[in-house]
Amino acid sequence: MSTPVDFVTVSSAGLESSPWADALAGLRANEARYFKNKYDLVFETTPASEAPELVDYVAKVLLERDIVVSSKPLEVTEMMIEAAEGLTRWTYVFYESGLAINVLYTVNDNKKRAVGFKLSDGMEIPEELGKFKFARMKSKLAGTIRGSYFVVKGEY
């Protein structure tokens, strides 16, 4: 069952098993605010156990760079967004370690295809992402977010 993410009253519901639950909830709320402001969409998440195909899809794309996430997936979401550049598939997985991964994938062409990594405030860089450089950004909802990405080359 999907649950809308409230970015006004941040809740760690669904993320309680994470040692970074509050920071991860802020990160999730930050993403919800982005989609509301940019696309006027409600960001809704589902327990990862109810949508294993989304976890598998993200894992498959990560294998392009030989990345295997060792943390347990807690929540997922997927949105199809029609924009100027065409139809874009956004898939998110929020992990128990405090990591959030999204796959941005334009369906009609290969102009915008990337995997983004975001680390919750205070979280160490996971070993599997050690080769990436992370930039910092401030968020009222999430504190300091560190992020990185890679361009997707394959077809998924």
PDB file of C-alpha atoms in Angstrom:
ATOM      1  CA  MET A   1       0.000   0.000   0.000  1.00  0.00           C
ATOM      2  CA  SER A   2       1.391   3.421  -0.995  1.00  0.00           C
ATOM      3  CA  THR A   3       1.752   6.155   1.583  1.00  0.00           C
ATOM      4  CA  PRO A   4       2.080   9.840   0.642  1.00  0.00           C
ATOM      5  CA  VAL A   5       5.209  11.474   2.039  1.00  0.00           C
ATOM      6  CA  ASP A   6       4.438  14.645   3.981  1.00  0.00           C
ATOM      7  CA  PHE A   7       7.222  17.203   3.680  1.00  0.00           C
ATOM      8  CA  VAL A   8       5.582  19.632   6.115  1.00  0.00           C
ATOM      9  CA  THR A   9       5.380  17.200   9.048  1.00  0.00           C
ATOM     10  CA  VAL A  10       8.302  14.821   8.534  1.00  0.00           C
ATOM     11  CA  SER A  11       7.662  11.274   9.729  1.00  0.00           C
ATOM     12  CA  SER A  12      10.016   8.313   9.943  1.00  0.00           C
ATOM     13  CA  ALA A  13       7.136   5.842   9.433  1.00  0.00           C
ATOM     14  CA  GLY A  14       8.382   2.898   7.384  1.00  0.00           C
ATOM     15  CA  LEU A  15      12.012   3.724   8.148  1.00  0.00           C
ATOM     16  CA  GLU A  16      12.099   2.914  11.874  1.00  0.00           C
ATOM     17  CA  SER A  17      14.572   0.029  11.546  1.00  0.00           C
ATOM     18  CA  SER A  18      17.248   2.370  10.182  1.00  0.00           C
ATOM     19  CA  PRO A  19      19.768   3.806  12.633  1.00  0.00           C
ATOM     20  CA  TRP A  20      19.403   6.948  10.499  1.00  0.00           C
ATOM     21  CA  ALA A  21      15.571   6.914  10.509  1.00  0.00           C
ATOM     22  CA  ASP A  22      15.097  10.620  11.262  1.00  0.00           C
ATOM     23  CA  ALA A  23      17.765  11.777   8.795  1.00  0.00           C
ATOM     24  CA  LEU A  24      16.465   9.359   6.144  1.00  0.00           C
ATOM     25  CA  ALA A  25      12.920  10.632   6.744  1.00  0.00           C
ATOM     26  CA  GLY A  26      14.194  14.167   6.138  1.00  0.00           C
ATOM     27  CA  LEU A  27      15.890  13.016   2.946  1.00  0.00           C
ATOM     28  CA  ARG A  28      12.683  11.314   1.779  1.00  0.00           C
ATOM     29  CA  ALA A  29      10.690  14.469   2.612  1.00  0.00           C
ATOM     30  CA  ASN A  30      13.205  16.559   0.663  1.00  0.00           C
ATOM     31  CA  GLU A  31      12.552  14.401  -2.410  1.00  0.00           C
ATOM     32  CA  ALA A  32       8.784  14.715  -1.862  1.00  0.00           C
ATOM     33  CA  ARG A  33       9.057  18.500  -1.775  1.00  0.00           C
ATOM     34  CA  TYR A  34      11.103  18.480  -5.014  1.00  0.00           C
ATOM     35  CA  PHE A  35       8.465  16.481  -6.898  1.00  0.00           C
ATOM     36  CA  LYS A  36       5.622  18.609  -5.518  1.00  0.00           C
ATOM     37  CA  ASN A  37       7.333  21.875  -6.472  1.00  0.00           C
ATOM     38  CA  LYS A  38       8.705  20.768  -9.857  1.00  0.00           C
ATOM     39  CA  TYR A  39       5.935  18.487 -11.163  1.00  0.00           C
ATOM     40  CA  ASP A  40       3.001  19.036  -8.767  1.00  0.00           C
ATOM     41  CA  LEU A  41       3.120  15.329  -7.882  1.00  0.00           C
ATOM     42  CA  VAL A  42       2.564  13.624  -4.554  1.00  0.00           C
ATOM     43  CA  PHE A  43       5.568  11.459  -3.676  1.00  0.00           C
ATOM     44  CA  GLU A  44       4.240   8.125  -2.389  1.00  0.00           C
ATOM     45  CA  THR A  45       6.332   5.257  -1.099  1.00  0.00           C
ATOM     46  CA  THR A  46       5.588   1.579  -0.697  1.00  0.00           C
ATOM     47  CA  PRO A  47       7.332  -0.969   1.545  1.00  0.00           C
ATOM     48  CA  ALA A  48      10.104  -2.587  -0.505  1.00  0.00           C
ATOM     49  CA  SER A  49       8.692  -6.029   0.322  1.00  0.00           C
ATOM     50  CA  GLU A  50       5.519  -5.120  -1.605  1.00  0.00           C
ATOM     51  CA  ALA A  51       7.369  -4.060  -4.784  1.00  0.00           C
ATOM     52  CA  PRO A  52      10.477  -6.253  -5.098  1.00  0.00           C
ATOM     53  CA  GLU A  53      10.511  -5.651  -8.863  1.00  0.00           C
ATOM     54  CA  LEU A  54      11.551  -2.031  -8.220  1.00  0.00           C
ATOM     55  CA  VAL A  55      14.401  -3.112  -5.933  1.00  0.00           C
ATOM     56  CA  ASP A  56      15.481  -5.620  -8.609  1.00  0.00           C
ATOM     57  CA  TYR A  57      15.341  -2.962 -11.346  1.00  0.00           C
ATOM     58  CA  VAL A  58      17.603  -0.591  -9.400  1.00  0.00           C
ATOM     59  CA  ALA A  59      19.960  -3.474  -8.517  1.00  0.00           C
ATOM     60  CA  LYS A  60      20.161  -4.428 -12.206  1.00  0.00           C
ATOM     61  CA  VAL A  61      21.101  -0.869 -13.238  1.00  0.00           C
ATOM     62  CA  LEU A  62      23.720  -0.697 -10.444  1.00  0.00           C
ATOM     63  CA  LEU A  63      25.421  -3.816 -11.811  1.00  0.00           C
ATOM     64  CA  GLU A  64      26.494  -1.656 -14.763  1.00  0.00           C
ATOM     65  CA  ARG A  65      29.155  -0.333 -12.354  1.00  0.00           C
ATOM     66  CA  ASP A  66      29.515  -3.591 -10.378  1.00  0.00           C
ATOM     67  CA  ILE A  67      27.714  -2.071  -7.387  1.00  0.00           C
ATOM     68  CA  VAL A  68      25.807  -4.347  -5.020  1.00  0.00           C
ATOM     69  CA  VAL A  69      24.112  -2.569  -2.120  1.00  0.00           C
ATOM     70  CA  SER A  70      24.556  -4.565   1.066  1.00  0.00           C
ATOM     71  CA  SER A  71      21.843  -2.755   3.019  1.00  0.00           C
ATOM     72  CA  LYS A  72      18.211  -3.836   3.332  1.00  0.00           C
ATOM     73  CA  PRO A  73      15.756  -1.897   1.142  1.00  0.00           C
ATOM     74  CA  LEU A  74      12.960  -0.349   3.226  1.00  0.00           C
ATOM     75  CA  GLU A  75      10.812   1.675   0.841  1.00  0.00           C
ATOM     76  CA  VAL A  76      10.435   2.211  -2.894  1.00  0.00           C
ATOM     77  CA  THR A  77       8.569   4.395  -5.315  1.00  0.00           C
ATOM     78  CA  GLU A  78       8.301   4.829  -9.041  1.00  0.00           C
ATOM     79  CA  MET A  79       6.818   7.654 -11.063  1.00  0.00           C
ATOM     80  CA  MET A  80       6.354   8.173 -14.777  1.00  0.00           C
ATOM     81  CA  ILE A  81       6.619  11.868 -15.575  1.00  0.00           C
ATOM     82  CA  GLU A  82       5.758  13.502 -18.881  1.00  0.00           C
ATOM     83  CA  ALA A  83       7.989  16.543 -19.368  1.00  0.00           C
ATOM     84  CA  ALA A  84       9.509  18.583 -22.203  1.00  0.00           C
ATOM     85  CA  GLU A  85      12.227  15.970 -22.746  1.00  0.00           C
ATOM     86  CA  GLY A  86       9.644  13.175 -22.999  1.00  0.00           C
ATOM     87  CA  LEU A  87       8.541  10.417 -20.666  1.00  0.00           C
ATOM     88  CA  THR A  88      10.848   9.921 -17.688  1.00  0.00           C
ATOM     89  CA  ARG A  89      10.822   6.977 -15.303  1.00  0.00           C
ATOM     90  CA  TRP A  90      11.976   7.871 -11.773  1.00  0.00           C
ATOM     91  CA  THR A  91      12.593   4.934  -9.436  1.00  0.00           C
ATOM     92  CA  TYR A  92      13.700   5.335  -5.821  1.00  0.00           C
ATOM     93  CA  VAL A  93      14.874   2.878  -3.176  1.00  0.00           C
ATOM     94  CA  PHE A  94      15.437   3.979   0.422  1.00  0.00           C
ATOM     95  CA  TYR A  95      17.782   1.667   2.351  1.00  0.00           C
ATOM     96  CA  GLU A  96      18.155   0.841   6.037  1.00  0.00           C
ATOM     97  CA  SER A  97      21.740   2.197   5.979  1.00  0.00           C
ATOM     98  CA  GLY A  98      20.409   5.732   5.307  1.00  0.00           C
ATOM     99  CA  LEU A  99      21.174   5.569   1.585  1.00  0.00           C
ATOM    100  CA  ALA A 100      18.678   6.657  -1.062  1.00  0.00           C
ATOM    101  CA  ILE A 101      19.211   5.644  -4.681  1.00  0.00           C
ATOM    102  CA  ASN A 102      17.229   6.929  -7.627  1.00  0.00           C
ATOM    103  CA  VAL A 103      17.299   5.946 -11.272  1.00  0.00           C
ATOM    104  CA  LEU A 104      16.263   8.664 -13.704  1.00  0.00           C
ATOM    105  CA  TYR A 105      15.612   7.078 -17.088  1.00  0.00           C
ATOM    106  CA  THR A 106      14.116   8.814 -20.122  1.00  0.00           C
ATOM    107  CA  VAL A 107      12.025   6.265 -21.961  1.00  0.00           C
ATOM    108  CA  ASN A 108      11.821   7.891 -25.410  1.00  0.00           C
ATOM    109  CA  ASP A 109      15.555   8.543 -25.848  1.00  0.00           C
ATOM    110  CA  ASN A 110      18.805   8.178 -23.949  1.00  0.00           C
ATOM    111  CA  LYS A 111      19.459  11.862 -23.285  1.00  0.00           C
ATOM    112  CA  LYS A 112      18.847  11.745 -19.531  1.00  0.00           C
ATOM    113  CA  ARG A 113      19.736   8.498 -17.845  1.00  0.00           C
ATOM    114  CA  ALA A 114      21.523   8.464 -14.521  1.00  0.00           C
ATOM    115  CA  VAL A 115      21.716   6.866 -11.103  1.00  0.00           C
ATOM    116  CA  GLY A 116      21.802   9.229  -8.135  1.00  0.00           C
ATOM    117  CA  PHE A 117      23.043   8.417  -4.653  1.00  0.00           C
ATOM    118  CA  LYS A 118      22.111  10.461  -1.591  1.00  0.00           C
ATOM    119  CA  LEU A 119      23.438   9.876   1.908  1.00  0.00           C
ATOM    120  CA  SER A 120      21.483  10.818   5.008  1.00  0.00           C
ATOM    121  CA  ASP A 121      22.970  13.457   7.298  1.00  0.00           C
ATOM    122  CA  GLY A 122      25.831  11.932   9.317  1.00  0.00           C
ATOM    123  CA  MET A 123      25.957   8.673   7.361  1.00  0.00           C
ATOM    124  CA  GLU A 124      29.368   7.334   6.309  1.00  0.00           C
ATOM    125  CA  ILE A 125      29.950   6.548   2.634  1.00  0.00           C
ATOM    126  CA  PRO A 126      29.148   2.842   2.113  1.00  0.00           C
ATOM    127  CA  GLU A 127      32.075   0.688   1.007  1.00  0.00           C
ATOM    128  CA  GLU A 128      30.350  -0.148  -2.283  1.00  0.00           C
ATOM    129  CA  LEU A 129      30.244   3.586  -3.180  1.00  0.00           C
ATOM    130  CA  GLY A 130      33.772   4.436  -2.047  1.00  0.00           C
ATOM    131  CA  LYS A 131      34.992   5.234  -5.574  1.00  0.00           C
ATOM    132  CA  PHE A 132      32.495   8.102  -5.976  1.00  0.00           C
ATOM    133  CA  LYS A 133      33.054  11.720  -4.998  1.00  0.00           C
ATOM    134  CA  PHE A 134      30.153  13.218  -3.048  1.00  0.00           C
ATOM    135  CA  ALA A 135      29.045  16.849  -3.158  1.00  0.00           C
ATOM    136  CA  ARG A 136      27.276  18.471  -0.217  1.00  0.00           C
ATOM    137  CA  MET A 137      24.053  20.437  -0.187  1.00  0.00           C
ATOM    138  CA  LYS A 138      22.008  21.876   2.647  1.00  0.00           C
ATOM    139  CA  SER A 139      18.341  21.060   3.131  1.00  0.00           C
ATOM    140  CA  LYS A 140      15.942  22.432   5.745  1.00  0.00           C
ATOM    141  CA  LEU A 141      14.296  19.005   5.844  1.00  0.00           C
ATOM    142  CA  ALA A 142      17.344  16.745   5.676  1.00  0.00           C
ATOM    143  CA  GLY A 143      20.278  18.709   7.101  1.00  0.00           C
ATOM    144  CA  THR A 144      23.370  18.122   4.987  1.00  0.00           C
ATOM    145  CA  ILE A 145      22.800  15.787   2.056  1.00  0.00           C
ATOM    146  CA  ARG A 146      25.770  14.296   0.273  1.00  0.00           C
ATOM    147  CA  GLY A 147      25.131  13.168  -3.270  1.00  0.00           C
ATOM    148  CA  SER A 148      26.806  11.632  -6.277  1.00  0.00           C
ATOM    149  CA  TYR A 149      25.740  10.003  -9.536  1.00  0.00           C
ATOM    150  CA  PHE A 150      26.782   8.134 -12.647  1.00  0.00           C
ATOM    151  CA  VAL A 151      25.451   8.232 -16.193  1.00  0.00           C
ATOM    152  CA  VAL A 152      23.596   5.089 -17.299  1.00  0.00           C
ATOM    153  CA  LYS A 153      24.937   3.683 -20.546  1.00  0.00           C
ATOM    154  CA  GLY A 154      22.860   0.506 -20.913  1.00  0.00           C
ATOM    155  CA  GLU A 155      19.257  -0.103 -21.917  1.00  0.00           C
ATOM    156  CA  TYR A 156      16.883  -1.027 -19.115  1.00  0.00           C
TER     157      TYR A 156
END
